[in-house]
Short mmCIF file of C-alpha atoms in Angstrom, two decimals:
data_model
loop_
_atom_site.label_atom_id
_atom_site.label_comp_id
_atom_site.label_asym_id
_atom_site.label_seq_id
_atom_site.Cartn_x
_atom_site.Cartn_y
_atom_site.Cartn_z
CA MET B 1 118.02 82.84 137.06
CA ASN B 2 119.71 85.77 135.35
CA ARG B 3 119.68 89.33 136.63
CA ARG B 4 116.71 90.39 134.50
CA ALA B 5 114.66 87.42 135.66
CA ALA B 6 115.43 88.20 139.28
CA ALA B 7 114.55 91.86 138.88
CA LEU B 8 111.33 91.10 137.10
CA CYS B 9 110.17 88.53 139.60
CA GLY B 10 110.95 90.87 142.45
CA ALA B 11 108.91 93.60 140.81
CA ALA B 12 106.02 91.32 140.17
CA ALA B 13 105.34 90.50 143.90
CA VAL B 14 105.22 92.60 140.51
CA VAL B 15 111.43 104.45 108.94
CA ALA B 16 116.02 115.05 99.52
CA GLY B 17 114.19 112.00 97.79
CA MET B 18 115.28 111.31 94.22
CA ILE B 19 111.63 111.06 93.13
CA THR B 20 109.36 114.06 93.30
CA ALA B 21 106.11 112.76 91.84
CA VAL B 22 104.31 113.68 95.05
CA PRO B 23 105.33 116.88 96.86
CA ALA B 24 106.26 116.99 100.50
CA ASP B 25 103.85 118.65 102.89
CA ALA B 26 104.50 122.37 102.60
CA ASN B 27 102.19 123.12 105.48
CA PRO B 28 102.70 121.07 108.66
CA ALA B 29 99.13 121.94 109.62
CA SER B 30 97.85 119.59 106.91
CA ALA B 31 99.17 116.58 108.81
CA THR B 32 97.67 117.87 112.03
CA ALA B 33 94.33 118.34 110.32
CA ARG B 34 94.28 114.72 109.27
CA ARG B 35 95.01 113.72 112.82
CA THR B 36 92.32 115.78 114.43
CA ALA B 37 89.54 115.92 111.83
CA PRO B 38 86.45 114.08 112.99
CA SER B 39 85.63 110.92 111.10
CA ALA B 40 82.81 111.23 108.60
CA ASP B 41 79.52 109.60 109.42
CA ALA B 42 79.50 106.14 107.82
CA ALA B 43 76.68 103.83 106.86
CA LYS B 44 76.18 100.82 109.07
CA PRO B 45 77.99 97.77 107.61
CA THR B 46 75.90 95.06 105.99
CA TRP B 47 77.21 91.77 107.30
CA LYS B 48 77.16 88.65 105.14
CA LYS B 49 78.24 85.10 105.93
CA CYS B 50 81.81 84.34 104.86
CA GLY B 51 82.63 81.51 107.22
CA THR B 52 85.48 79.09 106.63
CA LYS B 53 86.15 75.57 107.84
CA ASN B 54 88.18 76.92 110.74
CA TYR B 55 86.00 79.95 111.47
CA PRO B 56 82.44 79.03 110.45
CA THR B 57 80.72 81.99 112.14
CA LEU B 58 82.84 84.62 110.39
CA GLN B 59 80.93 87.43 108.69
CA CYS B 60 82.19 90.04 106.21
CA ALA B 61 81.27 93.58 105.25
CA SER B 62 82.79 96.69 103.69
CA LEU B 63 82.95 100.32 104.73
CA LYS B 64 83.65 103.44 102.69
CA VAL B 65 85.90 106.01 104.36
CA PRO B 66 87.52 109.24 103.15
CA LEU B 67 90.91 108.90 101.51
CA ASP B 68 91.76 112.14 103.29
CA HIS B 69 89.98 112.42 106.62
CA ALA B 70 90.54 116.18 106.56
CA ASN B 71 88.28 116.21 103.50
CA PRO B 72 85.45 113.91 104.56
CA HIS B 73 83.32 114.64 101.49
CA GLY B 74 86.12 113.95 99.01
CA ARG B 75 87.33 110.73 97.44
CA LYS B 76 86.36 107.53 99.22
CA ILE B 77 88.18 104.23 99.59
CA THR B 78 86.81 100.92 100.85
CA LEU B 79 87.84 98.94 103.91
CA ALA B 80 87.17 95.22 104.17
CA LEU B 81 85.81 94.14 107.56
CA SER B 82 85.16 90.82 109.26
CA ARG B 83 83.24 89.93 112.39
CA VAL B 84 82.57 87.10 114.75
CA PRO B 85 79.43 88.34 116.52
CA HIS B 86 78.90 88.07 120.25
CA THR B 87 76.70 85.23 121.46
CA SER B 88 76.20 86.04 125.12
CA LYS B 89 72.64 86.97 126.01
CA LYS B 90 73.67 88.34 129.41
CA THR B 91 76.77 90.45 128.76
CA TYR B 92 77.83 92.46 125.70
CA GLN B 93 81.03 94.47 125.95
CA GLY B 94 81.04 96.00 122.46
CA PRO B 95 83.40 95.64 119.49
CA LEU B 96 86.91 94.27 119.91
CA LEU B 97 89.00 95.44 116.96
CA VAL B 98 92.01 93.24 116.23
CA ASN B 99 95.13 93.94 114.13
CA PRO B 100 98.04 91.59 113.26
CA GLY B 101 100.69 94.23 112.65
CA GLY B 102 102.88 94.76 109.62
CA PRO B 103 102.15 97.45 108.65
CA GLY B 104 100.45 95.70 105.77
CA GLY B 105 98.99 92.71 107.58
CA SER B 106 95.50 91.49 106.78
CA GLY B 107 93.27 91.25 109.83
CA LEU B 108 90.23 89.48 108.40
CA SER B 109 91.15 85.96 109.51
CA LEU B 110 92.63 87.23 112.76
CA ALA B 111 89.12 88.00 114.00
CA GLY B 112 88.20 84.34 113.61
CA PHE B 113 91.39 83.20 115.30
CA VAL B 114 91.00 85.52 118.29
CA ALA B 115 87.35 84.59 118.79
CA ALA B 116 88.19 80.88 118.60
CA SER B 117 91.24 81.13 120.88
CA LEU B 118 89.84 83.20 123.74
CA PRO B 119 87.87 81.35 126.39
CA LYS B 120 84.37 80.82 125.01
CA ASN B 121 82.69 82.79 127.75
CA VAL B 122 85.00 85.76 127.08
CA ALA B 123 84.73 85.73 123.28
CA ALA B 124 80.95 85.46 123.62
CA GLN B 125 80.82 88.95 125.15
CA TYR B 126 82.44 90.75 122.19
CA ASP B 127 81.90 91.37 118.50
CA VAL B 128 85.42 90.52 117.38
CA ILE B 129 86.14 92.83 114.42
CA GLY B 130 88.91 92.23 111.90
CA PHE B 131 89.83 94.68 109.17
CA ASP B 132 92.20 95.05 106.27
CA PRO B 133 93.78 98.49 106.74
CA ARG B 134 93.74 100.91 103.84
CA GLY B 135 95.67 99.50 100.87
CA VAL B 136 95.72 95.97 102.26
CA GLY B 137 94.23 92.73 100.99
CA ALA B 138 90.51 92.92 100.29
CA SER B 139 90.34 96.67 100.94
CA ARG B 140 90.20 98.80 97.80
CA PRO B 141 92.31 100.06 96.24
CA ALA B 142 94.92 97.47 97.27
CA LEU B 143 98.54 98.37 96.64
CA ASN B 144 101.00 96.24 94.66
CA CYS B 145 103.77 98.57 93.59
CA ARG B 146 106.10 96.13 91.83
CA PRO B 147 104.84 92.56 91.47
CA GLY B 148 107.65 90.04 91.74
CA HIS B 149 109.96 92.42 93.61
CA PHE B 150 111.24 89.48 95.66
CA LYS B 151 111.45 86.99 92.79
CA PRO B 152 114.56 84.84 93.18
CA VAL B 153 117.42 84.92 92.71
CA ARG B 154 118.05 88.45 94.02
CA PRO B 155 121.47 90.06 94.40
CA ASP B 156 123.35 89.08 97.53
CA SER B 157 122.19 91.46 100.26
CA LEU B 158 125.75 91.86 101.54
CA PRO B 159 127.20 94.71 99.42
CA THR B 160 130.82 93.59 99.48
CA THR B 161 131.48 95.04 96.01
CA PRO B 162 130.33 98.26 94.30
CA ALA B 163 128.47 96.11 91.75
CA LEU B 164 126.44 94.36 94.46
CA GLU B 165 125.61 97.64 96.18
CA GLU B 166 124.54 99.16 92.84
CA ALA B 167 122.38 96.13 92.02
CA ASN B 168 120.56 96.39 95.33
CA LEU B 169 120.17 100.16 95.00
CA ASP B 170 118.69 99.68 91.52
CA ARG B 171 116.08 97.33 93.01
CA VAL B 172 114.96 99.62 95.81
CA GLU B 173 114.90 102.74 93.59
CA ALA B 174 112.83 100.83 91.03
CA PHE B 175 110.38 99.90 93.78
CA ALA B 176 110.00 103.50 94.97
CA LYS B 177 109.56 104.73 91.38
CA ALA B 178 106.91 102.06 90.72
CA CYS B 179 104.97 103.11 93.81
CA ALA B 180 105.10 106.75 92.73
CA SER B 181 103.97 105.90 89.20
CA LYS B 182 101.08 103.65 90.21
CA TYR B 183 99.88 105.23 93.45
CA GLY B 184 101.17 108.79 93.58
CA ASP B 185 97.68 110.03 94.48
CA LEU B 186 97.33 107.56 97.34
CA LEU B 187 100.74 107.53 99.01
CA PRO B 188 100.29 110.75 101.05
CA TYR B 189 97.42 109.01 102.83
CA ILE B 190 98.92 105.57 103.47
CA ASP B 191 100.17 106.11 107.00
CA THR B 192 99.46 105.25 110.60
CA VAL B 193 97.42 108.34 111.42
CA SER B 194 95.11 107.77 108.46
CA ALA B 195 94.68 104.14 109.49
CA VAL B 196 93.82 105.31 113.01
CA GLN B 197 91.12 107.59 111.61
CA ASP B 198 89.82 104.60 109.67
CA MET B 199 89.55 102.71 112.94
CA ASP B 200 87.51 105.52 114.37
CA ALA B 201 85.28 105.45 111.29
CA ILE B 202 84.77 101.73 111.92
CA ARG B 203 83.82 102.53 115.51
CA GLY B 204 81.28 105.08 114.32
CA ALA B 205 79.80 102.75 111.72
CA LEU B 206 79.39 100.08 114.39
CA GLY B 207 77.46 102.53 116.53
CA ALA B 208 79.88 102.21 119.42
CA LYS B 209 80.84 105.09 121.66
CA LYS B 210 84.08 103.33 122.55
CA ILE B 211 86.17 100.48 121.19
CA ASN B 212 88.10 97.64 122.68
CA TYR B 213 91.33 96.94 120.83
CA PHE B 214 93.81 94.06 120.58
CA GLY B 215 96.94 94.65 118.48
CA TYR B 216 100.11 92.68 117.83
CA SER B 217 103.50 94.09 116.76
CA TYR B 218 103.00 97.22 114.58
CA GLY B 219 99.40 96.95 115.73
CA THR B 220 100.64 98.09 119.14
CA TYR B 221 101.81 101.39 117.63
CA LEU B 222 98.52 101.68 115.76
CA GLY B 223 96.68 101.20 119.03
CA ALA B 224 98.86 103.62 120.98
CA VAL B 225 98.36 106.31 118.32
CA TYR B 226 94.60 105.72 118.41
CA ALA B 227 94.64 106.11 122.17
CA ARG B 228 96.60 109.37 121.86
CA LEU B 229 94.26 110.86 119.25
CA HIS B 230 91.00 109.50 120.63
CA PRO B 231 91.54 108.77 124.35
CA GLU B 232 87.89 109.24 125.20
CA ARG B 233 86.95 106.43 122.79
CA VAL B 234 89.15 103.73 124.33
CA ARG B 235 87.45 101.23 126.59
CA ARG B 236 90.06 98.47 126.81
CA MET B 237 93.31 97.98 124.93
CA VAL B 238 95.72 95.04 124.68
CA LEU B 239 99.15 95.55 123.09
CA ASP B 240 101.23 92.41 122.46
CA SER B 241 104.92 92.68 121.40
CA VAL B 242 105.29 96.39 121.69
CA VAL B 243 106.90 98.79 119.21
CA ASP B 244 109.24 101.44 120.58
CA PRO B 245 107.36 104.59 119.45
CA THR B 246 110.42 106.80 119.91
CA GLY B 247 112.36 104.93 117.19
CA VAL B 248 109.89 104.90 114.32
CA TRP B 249 111.13 103.74 112.02
CA TYR B 250 114.84 104.00 111.14
CA ASP B 251 116.16 103.57 114.67
CA ASP B 252 113.73 100.75 115.41
CA ASN B 253 115.09 98.81 112.46
CA ILE B 254 118.66 99.29 113.68
CA ALA B 255 117.62 97.94 117.08
CA GLN B 256 116.00 94.97 115.37
CA ASP B 257 119.28 94.04 113.70
CA HIS B 258 121.01 93.41 117.01
CA ALA B 259 118.03 91.54 118.44
CA PHE B 260 117.65 89.36 115.33
CA ASN B 261 121.30 88.42 115.57
CA SER B 262 120.89 87.34 119.17
CA ARG B 263 117.83 85.31 118.32
CA HIS B 264 119.63 83.59 115.42
CA ARG B 265 122.38 82.64 117.84
CA ALA B 266 119.76 81.21 120.17
CA PHE B 267 118.73 78.97 117.26
CA MET B 268 122.37 77.93 116.80
CA ALA B 269 122.53 77.00 120.48
CA TRP B 270 119.32 74.97 120.15
CA VAL B 271 120.83 73.04 117.21
CA ALA B 272 123.88 72.34 119.35
CA GLU B 273 121.70 71.03 122.16
CA HIS B 274 120.19 68.53 119.73
CA ASP B 275 123.42 67.25 118.22
CA ALA B 276 122.08 63.70 118.50
CA THR B 277 119.55 64.62 115.82
CA TYR B 278 121.35 67.14 113.63
CA LYS B 279 124.98 66.01 114.11
CA LEU B 280 126.41 69.46 113.53
CA GLY B 281 128.37 69.48 116.76
CA THR B 282 127.83 70.83 120.23
CA ASP B 283 129.60 74.20 119.82
CA PRO B 284 127.12 76.94 118.79
CA GLU B 285 129.94 79.11 117.39
CA ARG B 286 131.14 76.33 115.10
CA ILE B 287 127.57 75.69 114.00
CA GLU B 288 127.16 79.38 113.26
CA GLU B 289 130.33 79.24 111.15
CA ALA B 290 128.75 76.36 109.21
CA TRP B 291 125.62 78.47 108.63
CA TYR B 292 127.64 81.36 107.21
CA ALA B 293 129.65 78.90 105.08
CA MET B 294 126.31 77.66 103.71
CA ARG B 295 125.34 81.25 102.98
CA ALA B 296 128.63 81.87 101.10
CA ALA B 297 128.15 78.68 99.06
CA LEU B 298 124.60 79.63 98.12
CA ALA B 299 125.75 83.11 97.10
CA LYS B 300 127.97 81.41 94.51
CA LYS B 301 125.57 78.61 93.54
CA PRO B 302 121.91 79.05 94.55
CA ALA B 303 120.03 75.89 95.48
CA ASP B 304 117.82 74.75 92.62
CA ARG B 305 118.47 78.16 91.01
CA THR B 306 116.12 79.52 93.64
CA VAL B 307 117.73 79.91 97.05
CA GLY B 308 120.69 82.25 97.00
CA ALA B 309 122.17 84.15 99.94
CA SER B 310 119.32 86.67 100.13
CA GLU B 311 116.66 83.97 99.89
CA LEU B 312 118.45 82.03 102.63
CA GLU B 313 118.04 85.04 104.91
CA ASP B 314 114.36 85.22 103.96
CA THR B 315 114.04 81.55 104.90
CA PHE B 316 115.72 81.70 108.29
CA SER B 317 114.50 85.08 109.53
CA PRO B 318 111.02 83.67 110.38
CA GLY B 319 112.78 81.48 112.93
CA ALA B 320 113.62 84.67 114.82
CA TYR B 321 109.90 85.39 115.07
CA PHE B 322 108.70 81.94 116.09
CA ASN B 323 110.78 79.06 117.40
CA GLY B 324 108.18 76.58 116.23
CA TYR B 325 109.93 76.83 112.86
CA TRP B 326 113.31 75.81 114.28
CA PRO B 327 112.97 72.05 113.70
CA TYR B 328 112.14 72.54 110.01
CA LEU B 329 114.98 75.02 109.54
CA ALA B 330 117.42 72.77 111.38
CA ASP B 331 116.49 69.78 109.21
CA ALA B 332 117.14 71.84 106.06
CA PHE B 333 120.38 73.28 107.45
CA ALA B 334 121.75 69.91 108.50
CA ALA B 335 120.84 68.18 105.23
CA TYR B 336 122.66 70.84 103.22
CA VAL B 337 125.76 70.94 105.39
CA LYS B 338 126.16 67.20 105.82
CA THR B 339 125.11 65.82 102.41
CA LYS B 340 124.71 68.90 100.14
CA ASN B 341 121.08 67.83 99.74
CA ASP B 342 119.19 71.07 99.15
CA ASP B 343 115.67 69.65 98.79
CA LEU B 344 114.63 70.56 102.32
CA LEU B 345 116.23 73.98 101.98
CA VAL B 346 114.18 74.76 98.87
CA GLU B 347 111.08 73.43 100.62
CA ALA B 348 111.76 75.62 103.65
CA TYR B 349 112.18 78.65 101.39
CA GLU B 350 108.84 77.92 99.73
CA ASN B 351 107.15 77.55 103.13
CA PHE B 352 108.75 80.43 105.02
CA GLY B 353 110.61 82.79 102.66
CA ALA B 354 108.86 82.97 99.30
CA VAL B 355 106.73 86.05 98.64
CA ASP B 356 103.42 85.65 96.81
CA ALA B 357 100.99 88.33 95.55
CA ALA B 358 99.63 88.84 99.05
CA GLY B 359 103.20 89.34 100.24
CA ASP B 360 103.84 91.87 97.47
CA ASN B 361 100.74 93.73 98.64
CA GLY B 362 101.79 93.60 102.27
CA TYR B 363 105.29 94.87 101.47
CA SER B 364 103.85 97.71 99.36
CA VAL B 365 101.77 98.89 102.30
CA TYR B 366 104.55 98.24 104.82
CA THR B 367 106.90 100.48 102.84
CA SER B 368 104.28 103.13 102.18
CA VAL B 369 103.37 103.46 105.84
CA GLN B 370 106.87 103.38 107.26
CA CYS B 371 108.29 105.79 104.68
CA ARG B 372 105.41 108.24 105.22
CA ASP B 373 105.17 108.01 108.99
CA ALA B 374 108.52 109.48 109.91
CA ASN B 375 111.76 110.97 108.58
CA TRP B 376 114.35 108.64 107.05
CA PRO B 377 117.89 109.50 105.98
CA ARG B 378 117.85 110.62 102.33
CA ASP B 379 121.63 110.40 101.96
CA TRP B 380 122.61 106.83 101.07
CA ASP B 381 126.06 107.37 102.56
CA GLU B 382 124.43 107.56 105.99
CA TRP B 383 122.65 104.25 105.45
CA ARG B 384 125.88 102.63 104.25
CA ASP B 385 127.90 103.82 107.23
CA ASP B 386 125.25 102.95 109.81
CA ASN B 387 124.61 99.46 108.48
CA TRP B 388 128.26 98.49 108.13
CA ASP B 389 128.75 99.59 111.74
CA VAL B 390 125.85 97.42 112.87
CA TYR B 391 126.95 94.51 110.68
CA LYS B 392 130.26 94.27 112.52
CA LYS B 393 128.42 93.12 115.64
CA SER B 394 125.21 91.70 114.19
CA PRO B 395 125.69 90.24 110.72
CA PHE B 396 122.68 87.93 110.45
CA MET B 397 119.95 90.30 109.23
CA THR B 398 121.53 93.76 109.08
CA TRP B 399 121.88 94.19 105.32
CA SER B 400 118.77 92.19 104.50
CA ASN B 401 116.80 94.49 106.79
CA ALA B 402 118.51 97.57 105.32
CA TRP B 403 117.49 96.72 101.75
CA TYR B 404 113.99 95.85 102.90
CA ASN B 405 113.54 99.37 104.20
CA ALA B 406 115.81 101.22 101.74
CA PRO B 407 113.02 102.44 99.44
CA CYS B 408 112.44 105.02 102.17
CA ALA B 409 115.71 106.71 101.15
CA PHE B 410 114.09 107.45 97.77
CA TRP B 411 110.43 107.73 98.74
CA PRO B 412 108.24 110.07 96.67
CA THR B 413 106.29 111.69 99.51
CA GLY B 414 107.41 113.90 102.30
CA SER B 415 107.40 112.49 105.80
CA ALA B 416 105.05 113.22 108.64
CA GLU B 417 106.11 113.66 112.24
CA PRO B 418 105.77 110.63 114.53
CA VAL B 419 103.02 110.80 117.12
CA ASP B 420 104.00 111.25 120.74
CA VAL B 421 101.96 108.45 122.29
CA ALA B 422 102.48 109.51 125.93
CA ASN B 423 99.06 109.33 127.50
CA ASP B 424 97.52 109.61 130.94
CA SER B 425 93.94 109.87 129.69
CA VAL B 426 93.03 106.28 128.88
CA PRO B 427 91.86 103.39 131.04
CA PRO B 428 94.52 100.86 132.04
CA VAL B 429 96.18 99.35 128.94
CA LEU B 430 97.47 95.78 129.19
CA LEU B 431 100.89 95.17 127.61
CA PHE B 432 102.55 91.82 126.86
CA GLN B 433 106.23 91.50 126.02
CA ALA B 434 108.78 88.67 125.73
CA THR B 435 112.22 89.51 127.03
CA ASP B 436 114.04 88.07 123.98
CA ASP B 437 111.66 89.21 121.22
CA ALA B 438 113.70 90.17 118.13
CA ALA B 439 111.15 92.08 116.03
CA THR B 440 110.07 94.38 118.85
CA PRO B 441 112.86 94.29 121.43
CA TYR B 442 111.96 94.16 125.10
CA GLU B 443 112.92 97.75 125.87
CA GLY B 444 110.02 99.01 123.75
CA GLY B 445 107.50 97.30 125.99
CA VAL B 446 109.06 98.81 129.10
CA LEU B 447 109.13 102.28 127.53
CA VAL B 448 105.47 102.18 126.47
CA HIS B 449 104.57 100.94 129.93
CA HIS B 450 106.02 104.21 131.27
CA LEU B 451 104.43 106.34 128.52
CA LEU B 452 100.92 104.99 129.07
CA GLY B 453 99.91 106.05 132.53
CA GLY B 454 98.13 103.33 134.44
CA SER B 455 99.18 100.59 132.05
CA SER B 456 100.21 97.14 133.20
CA LEU B 457 103.10 95.11 131.75
CA VAL B 458 103.10 91.31 131.67
CA VAL B 459 106.45 89.82 130.74
CA GLU B 460 107.26 86.41 129.31
CA GLN B 461 110.64 85.79 130.89
CA GLY B 462 113.12 84.19 128.47
CA GLY B 463 110.58 84.06 125.66
CA GLY B 464 111.82 84.93 122.19
CA ASN B 465 108.69 84.63 120.11
CA HIS B 466 107.03 87.68 118.57
CA GLY B 467 103.38 87.64 119.55
CA VAL B 468 102.97 85.70 122.76
CA THR B 469 99.32 85.69 123.78
CA LEU B 470 96.92 83.07 122.42
CA SER B 471 99.95 80.91 121.58
CA GLY B 472 99.61 78.32 124.30
CA ASN B 473 101.07 80.11 127.33
CA THR B 474 98.29 79.70 129.86
CA CYS B 475 99.88 82.14 132.31
CA LEU B 476 99.81 84.98 129.77
CA ASP B 477 96.36 84.03 128.55
CA LYS B 478 95.01 84.06 132.10
CA HIS B 479 95.89 87.75 132.41
CA LEU B 480 94.40 88.44 128.97
CA ALA B 481 91.13 86.71 129.83
CA ALA B 482 90.82 88.49 133.17
CA TYR B 483 91.33 91.88 131.54
CA LEU B 484 88.82 91.27 128.77
CA THR B 485 86.32 89.92 131.28
CA ASP B 486 86.22 92.80 133.72
CA GLY B 487 89.21 95.08 133.13
CA ARG B 488 91.41 93.58 135.85
CA VAL B 489 95.16 94.08 135.41
CA PRO B 490 98.04 92.86 137.58
CA ARG B 491 99.85 95.47 139.61
CA GLY B 492 103.49 95.37 140.68
CA ASN B 493 106.07 97.82 141.96
CA GLY B 494 108.79 97.63 139.32
CA GLU B 495 109.58 97.07 135.66
CA ALA B 496 106.92 94.38 135.25
CA ASP B 497 103.58 93.89 136.91
CA ALA B 498 103.54 90.14 136.31
CA VAL B 499 106.02 87.61 134.98
CA CYS B 500 105.24 84.36 133.20
CA ALA B 501 107.69 81.61 132.35
CA LYS B 502 108.27 81.01 128.66
CA LEU B 503 106.98 77.94 126.89
CA PRO B 504 109.52 75.15 126.41
CA ASP B 505 111.58 75.29 123.24
CA PRO B 506 110.47 72.83 120.55
CA GLU B 507 111.87 69.36 120.12
CA PRO B 508 113.29 68.03 116.85
CA LEU B 509 110.65 66.70 114.50
CA THR B 510 109.58 63.13 114.93
CA ALA B 511 108.11 61.10 112.07
CA LYS B 512 104.70 61.61 113.66
CA ALA B 513 105.19 65.38 113.86
CA LYS B 514 106.30 65.53 110.23
CA ALA B 515 103.22 63.60 109.14
CA LYS B 516 101.03 65.93 111.21
CA ALA B 517 102.62 68.96 109.56
CA LYS B 518 101.90 67.56 106.09
CA THR B 519 98.22 67.21 106.93
CA GLY B 520 98.06 70.95 107.63
CA THR B 521 97.37 70.49 111.32
CA ALA B 522 99.12 73.24 113.24
CA SER B 523 99.47 74.39 116.81
CA ARG B 524 97.82 77.60 117.95
CA GLY B 525 101.23 79.24 117.98
CA ALA B 526 101.94 78.25 114.39
CA THR B 527 98.47 79.40 113.33
CA LEU B 528 98.91 82.76 115.02
CA HIS B 529 102.33 83.34 113.53
CA GLY B 530 101.01 82.45 110.10
CA LEU B 531 98.47 85.24 110.56
CA LEU B 532 100.97 87.72 111.97
CA GLY B 533 103.53 87.09 109.24
CA PHE B 534 107.01 88.53 109.41
CA ARG B 535 108.75 91.91 109.31
CA GLY B 536 106.71 93.31 112.18
#
């Protein structure tokens, strides 16, 4: 047991632009107005059946909300909603809004997943409400700034030459310019605070005085901001894999780089443990050298003219979110290194790294929200210096992550001020955090625990997955079910209020497991992480 594990168990007894299409806010009061303006009265949603094979009771509706909540009688946009209605005749606890993170994640299917994954008697007491945030998915208008932005083969993310740096800068500037050209009238209102006001409009349309809320990843920041702006309208709130609200968003991405590198090395160690299967040796450092040699080879000659160095990073980064992908990634890695067979590598890219139209939409909203939410450096020299410094210690995802967020250096809107989420005015909030989470590092969960007075923190010790509840860990899910049933939270005296052991790491794929995967049958963890997606 390491020091952190011991401490936890003891306690538990315990984001000047070059584009100016949209002006910056000249009056800071305008941002405040959007935060504090009451939501406009909304018509009650008309629910229609939209069930699927997996979620047959799912219903869908739409809701019109103001583009600018400070101008409730102005232009309207449409939010897409989903619902699994409560079935209990004895107990009804109101709406439970769910969000998968992103920003830019679609929440429509998440409602079905949450309702199906909670204990039946708990789910029966809630209307589980999914929604596509403004700009996302089935909501209208939906953003797609530059279709095919991630089409392979992209320039190598590692800017080792001026030509490579210029090629990557050309891409991110083109993306920012495309967003300004297509959506210049929308971008000032694609942000977290506006999405929070949308949530409150959903609450009003549902006729609820208060909401229950369950958010993963970025959804934890969305929830914390809602609680800060509307504390009297929070009934219960669950935040899983918690964003550090003091680092939005530039500093949070720097912190991610180090955590992603550690998680990638955990994957290398897992491959070493299973040398009998992968035959890449038992030394994780030598295996890591082989991975970077593979990356260098693909930078020179992409696999099937599809998977270059940048696409390789896209393929392997999901493994830092969910270790259930490790066996597939290890198979592809080993096949390439040992026999130069790249078939599995291309297949893994198609399954985990390729970006479709929905991904283009999600990235457009992700960038719009993060760039608008908070100040980003506008001097590229600062980005270059910071990221080379980080790369020296954490090379795996540093430059890939930098280019992913770099449109914010050239974004066409001004930036708002982040919301101080410190809050002593809400009922107990239940937090879940894995100690080795890469996308939202552990320290963020601890910090938010301190910022939200009366909150309770449940820790998955040694866990590295991003999004840990409803993934098969019965210890975590026990605390979740108890809270949603009657508001009970564990109480401890230190950093964590309760500690749960992590789930075992996966085993290499057997022939039976491979056949099962081809049939589309997936574990709850794989299903959840398919809904949560990557990049937060």
